[in-house]
Amino acid sequence: MRPGYALYIFRFAPFSARPIADAAAEITHLVSGRIPMLVAAIFFALVLAAQAQESIEEAALPPWSEPSLPSTEPMSSTQAAPLPSAPEPLPSTPAEPLPSSTEPLPSSEEAFPSSADPWSSSMNYTTAQTSAVPAPAAGGPYGGFSTKDVAVGEGPSSGEPRRFHYGLQLTVRGVWDDNIFISHTDKKSDYYFAIEPRITIGVGDMEGRSRSYLRLDYMPSAILFVDHSDEDAFNQLIHLEGGYNTGRLRLSLFEDIALLESANLNSIIDTTGLWANLDASAPTRVNIFNTRLRAEYDLTGKIYLQGEFDSYIYFYPNNISDYTVSGGLYLYYNWLPKLSVGVGGTFGYNWVDDPTPNQTFEQVNARLNYQATAKLGVYASAGCEFRQFDGNRNSYATPVFEVGVTHHPFEGTTINLAAGRRIYNSGFLPNQDFADTYVVGRFQQRLFHRLYLGLGGGYENSDYFATNRNVSAPRNDDYWFIEASLDVLITRWLSAGVYYLHREDTSNISFFSFDDNQVGVRATVRF
């Protein structure tokens, strides 16, 4: 095996994703019946607690920290000219305190969590940071675990790790949707309510992630329709991450689980459903299990190795599920104090339910991390994937890439951009995969310290290809969306806002085409 190439992962006995995911789904159904009552109890408890705390003391407006691009994997620090362990704080100017104020308002991430900003960080499901822009996590086009989740995330870390962290919040949304089934014909409209509590607990350096830490996020989501109660859905989102740092060796683990029942396919970073499941183009149940392991070791002051292990399960009940395992090895060189470059490869195996054949793939990639200033950072990975099939089809080669840019040109202004291309198995069309290429961006402006104006848009192309020689795969979809939002921080524990979302898919097979409009109002209580 040539230096810098992928680590090999041997195939063991045939594996089916269905038993594991099916068991998890059954457990979910057992507990979901009583969850709405629990959610309501949490809501009233949070409101009463927040009101009691608000009656004791008012809030003052602090200098605001501008958010950074969300991260999902830790990036290494440079050795010859060490970078700070956390992003440099952006300059800020003190704001005038409100009357009778004694306590600061929360940060922008605390004030506007995932619901208020649908691309915010956890992934925002998300992770360890140096001053280099972190790599987005590989994922799927289904709303979760995706490099599409360009976000307004947590502000720069203070570098002061706390021993124990916790956070509680509850978001309630009321939405009018003119095409709840995202169908091409016979569109059905309805109102629905989304009740989305979220708990975060952790220990160690959760904010800077430059030292050892452990974090857990859990967000159930109940979606209740007014006229189509048979479409009510209960989703669950779980994110676990941890890191261990000895200085020379850095280890990190990420586990994401999404048990999704609705067409909105929520994630912690996307509760409004910006990215529809185009493969299904219908209300769809899917369970996603995503595991990522990273290990970095410094060979010299300028050179370090990064080992990677990834495991993905996309479980579609009564459809085509798949399981992927892969490993990679990359060699990085800290070329400049704020610039690192790397090269390496990844090898993986993909088990797919019949009749789609199992597949092997290899990637060769070059990577770059560049933190130009405290306000501008760039991450890029580009290469080629070679895919083979356990059948009579020839191998398939295609470019793959991921790019992320975050920019804070002015105080209160955030611009995020991302693009990428990956290969996925179709869960609904047998003997077919598709190449998913996307670009997405978001602009956010803070006005008058308490008002947040957001504008986001994205484009995605899904190009299907056959995994068997005698299969025709002509489908090609072009999807785009645009979302405008306005949110206001009312008090230190309450925020509210409105948003409008338009999304549209144009497919060369008209059955899969649709357009959809949503108007929503939302409120978030924090404790």
JSON list of N, CA and C in Angstrom, two decimals, residues 104-160:
[
{"chain": "A", "resi": 104, "resn": "PRO", "atom": "N", "xyz": [-26.10, 40.22, 32.34]},
{"chain": "A", "resi": 104, "resn": "PRO", "atom": "CA", "xyz": [-26.00, 40.31, 30.88]},
{"chain": "A", "resi": 104, "resn": "PRO", "atom": "C", "xyz": [-26.97, 39.39, 30.18]},
{"chain": "A", "resi": 105, "resn": "LEU", "atom": "N", "xyz": [-27.36, 39.80, 28.96]},
{"chain": "A", "resi": 105, "resn": "LEU", "atom": "CA", "xyz": [-28.17, 38.95, 28.10]},
{"chain": "A", "resi": 105, "resn": "LEU", "atom": "C", "xyz": [-27.32, 37.78, 27.61]},
{"chain": "A", "resi": 106, "resn": "PRO", "atom": "N", "xyz": [-27.96, 36.73, 27.16]},
{"chain": "A", "resi": 106, "resn": "PRO", "atom": "CA", "xyz": [-27.19, 35.59, 26.67]},
{"chain": "A", "resi": 106, "resn": "PRO", "atom": "C", "xyz": [-26.49, 35.91, 25.37]},
{"chain": "A", "resi": 107, "resn": "SER", "atom": "N", "xyz": [-25.54, 35.03, 24.99]},
{"chain": "A", "resi": 107, "resn": "SER", "atom": "CA", "xyz": [-24.84, 35.20, 23.72]},
{"chain": "A", "resi": 107, "resn": "SER", "atom": "C", "xyz": [-25.81, 34.99, 22.58]},
{"chain": "A", "resi": 108, "resn": "SER", "atom": "N", "xyz": [-25.36, 35.29, 21.35]},
{"chain": "A", "resi": 108, "resn": "SER", "atom": "CA", "xyz": [-26.25, 35.15, 20.19]},
{"chain": "A", "resi": 108, "resn": "SER", "atom": "C", "xyz": [-26.66, 33.71, 19.97]},
{"chain": "A", "resi": 109, "resn": "GLU", "atom": "N", "xyz": [-25.79, 32.74, 20.29]},
{"chain": "A", "resi": 109, "resn": "GLU", "atom": "CA", "xyz": [-26.18, 31.34, 20.15]},
{"chain": "A", "resi": 109, "resn": "GLU", "atom": "C", "xyz": [-27.22, 30.97, 21.19]},
{"chain": "A", "resi": 110, "resn": "GLU", "atom": "N", "xyz": [-27.04, 31.45, 22.41]},
{"chain": "A", "resi": 110, "resn": "GLU", "atom": "CA", "xyz": [-28.01, 31.15, 23.45]},
{"chain": "A", "resi": 110, "resn": "GLU", "atom": "C", "xyz": [-29.35, 31.84, 23.17]},
{"chain": "A", "resi": 111, "resn": "ALA", "atom": "N", "xyz": [-29.27, 33.08, 22.68]},
{"chain": "A", "resi": 111, "resn": "ALA", "atom": "CA", "xyz": [-30.49, 33.83, 22.41]},
{"chain": "A", "resi": 111, "resn": "ALA", "atom": "C", "xyz": [-31.26, 33.26, 21.23]},
{"chain": "A", "resi": 112, "resn": "PHE", "atom": "N", "xyz": [-30.54, 32.84, 20.20]},
{"chain": "A", "resi": 112, "resn": "PHE", "atom": "CA", "xyz": [-31.19, 32.31, 19.00]},
{"chain": "A", "resi": 112, "resn": "PHE", "atom": "C", "xyz": [-30.62, 30.94, 18.69]},
{"chain": "A", "resi": 113, "resn": "PRO", "atom": "N", "xyz": [-31.12, 29.91, 19.37]},
{"chain": "A", "resi": 113, "resn": "PRO", "atom": "CA", "xyz": [-30.65, 28.56, 19.14]},
{"chain": "A", "resi": 113, "resn": "PRO", "atom": "C", "xyz": [-31.17, 28.02, 17.83]},
{"chain": "A", "resi": 114, "resn": "SER", "atom": "N", "xyz": [-31.18, 26.70, 17.70]},
{"chain": "A", "resi": 114, "resn": "SER", "atom": "CA", "xyz": [-31.42, 26.08, 16.40]},
{"chain": "A", "resi": 114, "resn": "SER", "atom": "C", "xyz": [-32.72, 26.51, 15.75]},
{"chain": "A", "resi": 115, "resn": "SER", "atom": "N", "xyz": [-33.78, 26.70, 16.50]},
{"chain": "A", "resi": 115, "resn": "SER", "atom": "CA", "xyz": [-35.04, 27.06, 15.90]},
{"chain": "A", "resi": 115, "resn": "SER", "atom": "C", "xyz": [-35.03, 28.47, 15.36]},
{"chain": "A", "resi": 116, "resn": "ALA", "atom": "N", "xyz": [-34.46, 29.39, 16.15]},
{"chain": "A", "resi": 116, "resn": "ALA", "atom": "CA", "xyz": [-34.42, 30.77, 15.69]},
{"chain": "A", "resi": 116, "resn": "ALA", "atom": "C", "xyz": [-33.50, 30.94, 14.52]},
{"chain": "A", "resi": 117, "resn": "ASP", "atom": "N", "xyz": [-32.44, 30.17, 14.47]},
{"chain": "A", "resi": 117, "resn": "ASP", "atom": "CA", "xyz": [-31.59, 30.14, 13.30]},
{"chain": "A", "resi": 117, "resn": "ASP", "atom": "C", "xyz": [-31.48, 28.70, 12.85]},
{"chain": "A", "resi": 118, "resn": "PRO", "atom": "N", "xyz": [-32.19, 28.30, 11.80]},
{"chain": "A", "resi": 118, "resn": "PRO", "atom": "CA", "xyz": [-32.28, 26.89, 11.46]},
{"chain": "A", "resi": 118, "resn": "PRO", "atom": "C", "xyz": [-30.96, 26.29, 11.03]},
{"chain": "A", "resi": 119, "resn": "TRP", "atom": "N", "xyz": [-29.90, 27.07, 10.90]},
{"chain": "A", "resi": 119, "resn": "TRP", "atom": "CA", "xyz": [-28.61, 26.46, 10.58]},
{"chain": "A", "resi": 119, "resn": "TRP", "atom": "C", "xyz": [-27.65, 26.60, 11.73]},
{"chain": "A", "resi": 120, "resn": "SER", "atom": "N", "xyz": [-28.13, 26.74, 12.92]},
{"chain": "A", "resi": 120, "resn": "SER", "atom": "CA", "xyz": [-27.21, 26.98, 14.02]},
{"chain": "A", "resi": 120, "resn": "SER", "atom": "C", "xyz": [-26.54, 25.69, 14.47]},
{"chain": "A", "resi": 121, "resn": "SER", "atom": "N", "xyz": [-25.57, 25.83, 15.40]},
{"chain": "A", "resi": 121, "resn": "SER", "atom": "CA", "xyz": [-24.67, 24.74, 15.67]},
{"chain": "A", "resi": 121, "resn": "SER", "atom": "C", "xyz": [-25.03, 23.95, 16.88]},
{"chain": "A", "resi": 122, "resn": "SER", "atom": "N", "xyz": [-24.77, 22.72, 16.90]},
{"chain": "A", "resi": 122, "resn": "SER", "atom": "CA", "xyz": [-24.67, 21.95, 18.15]},
{"chain": "A", "resi": 122, "resn": "SER", "atom": "C", "xyz": [-23.38, 21.26, 18.07]},
{"chain": "A", "resi": 123, "resn": "MET", "atom": "N", "xyz": [-24.50, 20.27, 15.71]},
{"chain": "A", "resi": 123, "resn": "MET", "atom": "CA", "xyz": [-23.57, 19.88, 14.65]},
{"chain": "A", "resi": 123, "resn": "MET", "atom": "C", "xyz": [-22.99, 20.98, 14.25]},
{"chain": "A", "resi": 124, "resn": "ASN", "atom": "N", "xyz": [-23.13, 22.40, 15.23]},
{"chain": "A", "resi": 124, "resn": "ASN", "atom": "CA", "xyz": [-24.41, 22.68, 15.78]},
{"chain": "A", "resi": 124, "resn": "ASN", "atom": "C", "xyz": [-25.02, 21.35, 15.78]},
{"chain": "A", "resi": 125, "resn": "TYR", "atom": "N", "xyz": [-25.04, 20.23, 15.37]},
{"chain": "A", "resi": 125, "resn": "TYR", "atom": "CA", "xyz": [-24.61, 18.91, 15.78]},
{"chain": "A", "resi": 125, "resn": "TYR", "atom": "C", "xyz": [-23.09, 19.01, 16.01]},
{"chain": "A", "resi": 126, "resn": "THR", "atom": "N", "xyz": [-22.23, 19.97, 16.49]},
{"chain": "A", "resi": 126, "resn": "THR", "atom": "CA", "xyz": [-20.87, 20.25, 16.00]},
{"chain": "A", "resi": 126, "resn": "THR", "atom": "C", "xyz": [-19.71, 20.32, 16.98]},
{"chain": "A", "resi": 127, "resn": "THR", "atom": "N", "xyz": [-18.38, 20.68, 16.48]},
{"chain": "A", "resi": 127, "resn": "THR", "atom": "CA", "xyz": [-17.30, 20.16, 17.32]},
{"chain": "A", "resi": 127, "resn": "THR", "atom": "C", "xyz": [-16.02, 20.95, 17.50]},
{"chain": "A", "resi": 128, "resn": "ALA", "atom": "N", "xyz": [-14.92, 20.23, 17.78]},
{"chain": "A", "resi": 128, "resn": "ALA", "atom": "CA", "xyz": [-13.73, 20.87, 18.30]},
{"chain": "A", "resi": 128, "resn": "ALA", "atom": "C", "xyz": [-13.13, 21.87, 17.36]},
{"chain": "A", "resi": 129, "resn": "GLN", "atom": "N", "xyz": [-12.62, 22.92, 17.90]},
{"chain": "A", "resi": 129, "resn": "GLN", "atom": "CA", "xyz": [-12.17, 24.04, 17.09]},
{"chain": "A", "resi": 129, "resn": "GLN", "atom": "C", "xyz": [-10.76, 24.44, 17.46]},
{"chain": "A", "resi": 130, "resn": "THR", "atom": "N", "xyz": [-10.00, 24.80, 16.43]},
{"chain": "A", "resi": 130, "resn": "THR", "atom": "CA", "xyz": [-8.83, 25.63, 16.62]},
{"chain": "A", "resi": 130, "resn": "THR", "atom": "C", "xyz": [-9.15, 26.90, 15.86]},
{"chain": "A", "resi": 131, "resn": "SER", "atom": "N", "xyz": [-8.17, 27.76, 15.65]},
{"chain": "A", "resi": 131, "resn": "SER", "atom": "CA", "xyz": [-8.48, 28.96, 14.89]},
{"chain": "A", "resi": 131, "resn": "SER", "atom": "C", "xyz": [-8.56, 28.68, 13.41]},
{"chain": "A", "resi": 132, "resn": "ALA", "atom": "N", "xyz": [-8.22, 27.45, 12.99]},
{"chain": "A", "resi": 132, "resn": "ALA", "atom": "CA", "xyz": [-8.46, 27.04, 11.61]},
{"chain": "A", "resi": 132, "resn": "ALA", "atom": "C", "xyz": [-9.92, 26.67, 11.45]},
{"chain": "A", "resi": 133, "resn": "VAL", "atom": "N", "xyz": [-10.44, 26.88, 10.24]},
{"chain": "A", "resi": 133, "resn": "VAL", "atom": "CA", "xyz": [-11.84, 26.54, 9.99]},
{"chain": "A", "resi": 133, "resn": "VAL", "atom": "C", "xyz": [-11.99, 25.03, 9.99]},
{"chain": "A", "resi": 134, "resn": "PRO", "atom": "N", "xyz": [-12.89, 24.47, 10.78]},
{"chain": "A", "resi": 134, "resn": "PRO", "atom": "CA", "xyz": [-13.02, 23.03, 10.88]},
{"chain": "A", "resi": 134, "resn": "PRO", "atom": "C", "xyz": [-13.69, 22.41, 9.68]},
{"chain": "A", "resi": 135, "resn": "ALA", "atom": "N", "xyz": [-13.44, 21.13, 9.49]},
{"chain": "A", "resi": 135, "resn": "ALA", "atom": "CA", "xyz": [-14.04, 20.42, 8.38]},
{"chain": "A", "resi": 135, "resn": "ALA", "atom": "C", "xyz": [-15.49, 20.12, 8.66]},
{"chain": "A", "resi": 136, "resn": "PRO", "atom": "N", "xyz": [-16.37, 20.33, 7.67]},
{"chain": "A", "resi": 136, "resn": "PRO", "atom": "CA", "xyz": [-17.75, 19.91, 7.87]},
{"chain": "A", "resi": 136, "resn": "PRO", "atom": "C", "xyz": [-17.85, 18.40, 7.90]},
{"chain": "A", "resi": 137, "resn": "ALA", "atom": "N", "xyz": [-18.83, 17.90, 8.60]},
{"chain": "A", "resi": 137, "resn": "ALA", "atom": "CA", "xyz": [-19.01, 16.45, 8.71]},
{"chain": "A", "resi": 137, "resn": "ALA", "atom": "C", "xyz": [-19.65, 15.90, 7.46]},
{"chain": "A", "resi": 138, "resn": "ALA", "atom": "N", "xyz": [-19.15, 14.76, 7.01]},
{"chain": "A", "resi": 138, "resn": "ALA", "atom": "CA", "xyz": [-19.80, 14.09, 5.91]},
{"chain": "A", "resi": 138, "resn": "ALA", "atom": "C", "xyz": [-21.15, 13.60, 6.36]},
{"chain": "A", "resi": 139, "resn": "GLY", "atom": "N", "xyz": [-22.10, 13.56, 5.45]},
{"chain": "A", "resi": 139, "resn": "GLY", "atom": "CA", "xyz": [-23.43, 13.16, 5.89]},
{"chain": "A", "resi": 139, "resn": "GLY", "atom": "C", "xyz": [-24.35, 12.80, 4.77]},
{"chain": "A", "resi": 140, "resn": "GLY", "atom": "N", "xyz": [-25.63, 13.07, 4.95]},
{"chain": "A", "resi": 140, "resn": "GLY", "atom": "CA", "xyz": [-26.64, 12.70, 3.98]},
{"chain": "A", "resi": 140, "resn": "GLY", "atom": "C", "xyz": [-27.49, 13.88, 3.59]},
{"chain": "A", "resi": 141, "resn": "PRO", "atom": "N", "xyz": [-28.22, 13.74, 2.51]},
{"chain": "A", "resi": 141, "resn": "PRO", "atom": "CA", "xyz": [-29.03, 14.86, 2.02]},
{"chain": "A", "resi": 141, "resn": "PRO", "atom": "C", "xyz": [-30.41, 14.89, 2.66]},
{"chain": "A", "resi": 142, "resn": "TYR", "atom": "N", "xyz": [-30.55, 14.43, 3.88]},
{"chain": "A", "resi": 142, "resn": "TYR", "atom": "CA", "xyz": [-31.86, 14.24, 4.47]},
{"chain": "A", "resi": 142, "resn": "TYR", "atom": "C", "xyz": [-32.13, 15.18, 5.63]},
{"chain": "A", "resi": 143, "resn": "GLY", "atom": "N", "xyz": [-31.37, 16.22, 5.79]},
{"chain": "A", "resi": 143, "resn": "GLY", "atom": "CA", "xyz": [-31.65, 17.17, 6.85]},
{"chain": "A", "resi": 143, "resn": "GLY", "atom": "C", "xyz": [-30.71, 17.06, 8.02]},
{"chain": "A", "resi": 144, "resn": "GLY", "atom": "N", "xyz": [-30.07, 15.94, 8.22]},
{"chain": "A", "resi": 144, "resn": "GLY", "atom": "CA", "xyz": [-29.16, 15.78, 9.34]},
{"chain": "A", "resi": 144, "resn": "GLY", "atom": "C", "xyz": [-27.80, 15.32, 8.89]},
{"chain": "A", "resi": 145, "resn": "PHE", "atom": "N", "xyz": [-26.78, 15.58, 9.71]},
{"chain": "A", "resi": 145, "resn": "PHE", "atom": "CA", "xyz": [-25.43, 15.09, 9.51]},
{"chain": "A", "resi": 145, "resn": "PHE", "atom": "C", "xyz": [-24.89, 15.51, 8.14]},
{"chain": "A", "resi": 146, "resn": "SER", "atom": "N", "xyz": [-25.07, 16.73, 7.75]},
{"chain": "A", "resi": 146, "resn": "SER", "atom": "CA", "xyz": [-24.75, 17.11, 6.39]},
{"chain": "A", "resi": 146, "resn": "SER", "atom": "C", "xyz": [-23.86, 18.32, 6.34]},
{"chain": "A", "resi": 147, "resn": "THR", "atom": "N", "xyz": [-22.96, 18.33, 5.37]},
{"chain": "A", "resi": 147, "resn": "THR", "atom": "CA", "xyz": [-22.15, 19.50, 5.13]},
{"chain": "A", "resi": 147, "resn": "THR", "atom": "C", "xyz": [-22.99, 20.67, 4.64]},
{"chain": "A", "resi": 148, "resn": "LYS", "atom": "N", "xyz": [-24.24, 20.44, 4.31]},
{"chain": "A", "resi": 148, "resn": "LYS", "atom": "CA", "xyz": [-25.12, 21.52, 3.90]},
{"chain": "A", "resi": 148, "resn": "LYS", "atom": "C", "xyz": [-25.46, 22.45, 5.05]},
{"chain": "A", "resi": 149, "resn": "ASP", "atom": "N", "xyz": [-25.22, 22.00, 6.26]},
{"chain": "A", "resi": 149, "resn": "ASP", "atom": "CA", "xyz": [-25.67, 22.75, 7.42]},
{"chain": "A", "resi": 149, "resn": "ASP", "atom": "C", "xyz": [-24.71, 23.88, 7.75]},
{"chain": "A", "resi": 150, "resn": "VAL", "atom": "N", "xyz": [-24.61, 24.83, 6.85]},
{"chain": "A", "resi": 150, "resn": "VAL", "atom": "CA", "xyz": [-23.87, 26.05, 7.11]},
{"chain": "A", "resi": 150, "resn": "VAL", "atom": "C", "xyz": [-24.62, 26.81, 8.18]},
{"chain": "A", "resi": 151, "resn": "ALA", "atom": "N", "xyz": [-23.95, 27.26, 9.21]},
{"chain": "A", "resi": 151, "resn": "ALA", "atom": "CA", "xyz": [-24.70, 27.70, 10.37]},
{"chain": "A", "resi": 151, "resn": "ALA", "atom": "C", "xyz": [-24.16, 28.97, 10.97]},
{"chain": "A", "resi": 152, "resn": "VAL", "atom": "N", "xyz": [-25.02, 29.62, 11.68]},
{"chain": "A", "resi": 152, "resn": "VAL", "atom": "CA", "xyz": [-24.59, 30.59, 12.65]},
{"chain": "A", "resi": 152, "resn": "VAL", "atom": "C", "xyz": [-24.46, 29.81, 13.95]},
{"chain": "A", "resi": 153, "resn": "GLY", "atom": "N", "xyz": [-23.26, 29.69, 14.46]},
{"chain": "A", "resi": 153, "resn": "GLY", "atom": "CA", "xyz": [-23.03, 28.79, 15.57]},
{"chain": "A", "resi": 153, "resn": "GLY", "atom": "C", "xyz": [-22.64, 29.51, 16.82]},
{"chain": "A", "resi": 154, "resn": "GLU", "atom": "N", "xyz": [-21.95, 28.78, 17.69]},
{"chain": "A", "resi": 154, "resn": "GLU", "atom": "CA", "xyz": [-21.56, 29.34, 18.96]},
{"chain": "A", "resi": 154, "resn": "GLU", "atom": "C", "xyz": [-20.50, 30.41, 18.75]},
{"chain": "A", "resi": 155, "resn": "GLY", "atom": "N", "xyz": [-20.50, 31.40, 19.59]},
{"chain": "A", "resi": 155, "resn": "GLY", "atom": "CA", "xyz": [-19.50, 32.44, 19.53]},
{"chain": "A", "resi": 155, "resn": "GLY", "atom": "C", "xyz": [-18.15, 31.91, 19.92]},
{"chain": "A", "resi": 156, "resn": "PRO", "atom": "N", "xyz": [-17.08, 32.69, 19.69]},
{"chain": "A", "resi": 156, "resn": "PRO", "atom": "CA", "xyz": [-15.75, 32.27, 20.07]},
{"chain": "A", "resi": 156, "resn": "PRO", "atom": "C", "xyz": [-15.68, 31.91, 21.54]},
{"chain": "A", "resi": 157, "resn": "SER", "atom": "N", "xyz": [-14.94, 30.85, 21.82]},
{"chain": "A", "resi": 157, "resn": "SER", "atom": "CA", "xyz": [-14.85, 30.38, 23.19]},
{"chain": "A", "resi": 157, "resn": "SER", "atom": "C", "xyz": [-14.04, 31.33, 24.05]},
{"chain": "A", "resi": 158, "resn": "SER", "atom": "N", "xyz": [-14.39, 31.40, 25.31]},
{"chain": "A", "resi": 158, "resn": "SER", "atom": "CA", "xyz": [-13.64, 32.22, 26.24]},
{"chain": "A", "resi": 158, "resn": "SER", "atom": "C", "xyz": [-12.34, 31.57, 26.64]},
{"chain": "A", "resi": 159, "resn": "GLY", "atom": "N", "xyz": [-12.17, 30.26, 26.32]},
{"chain": "A", "resi": 159, "resn": "GLY", "atom": "CA", "xyz": [-10.98, 29.56, 26.72]},
{"chain": "A", "resi": 159, "resn": "GLY", "atom": "C", "xyz": [-10.97, 29.20, 28.19]},
{"chain": "A", "resi": 160, "resn": "GLU", "atom": "N", "xyz": [-12.07, 29.39, 28.89]},
{"chain": "A", "resi": 160, "resn": "GLU", "atom": "CA", "xyz": [-12.19, 29.08, 30.31]},
{"chain": "A", "resi": 160, "resn": "GLU", "atom": "C", "xyz": [-13.10, 27.86, 30.47]}
]
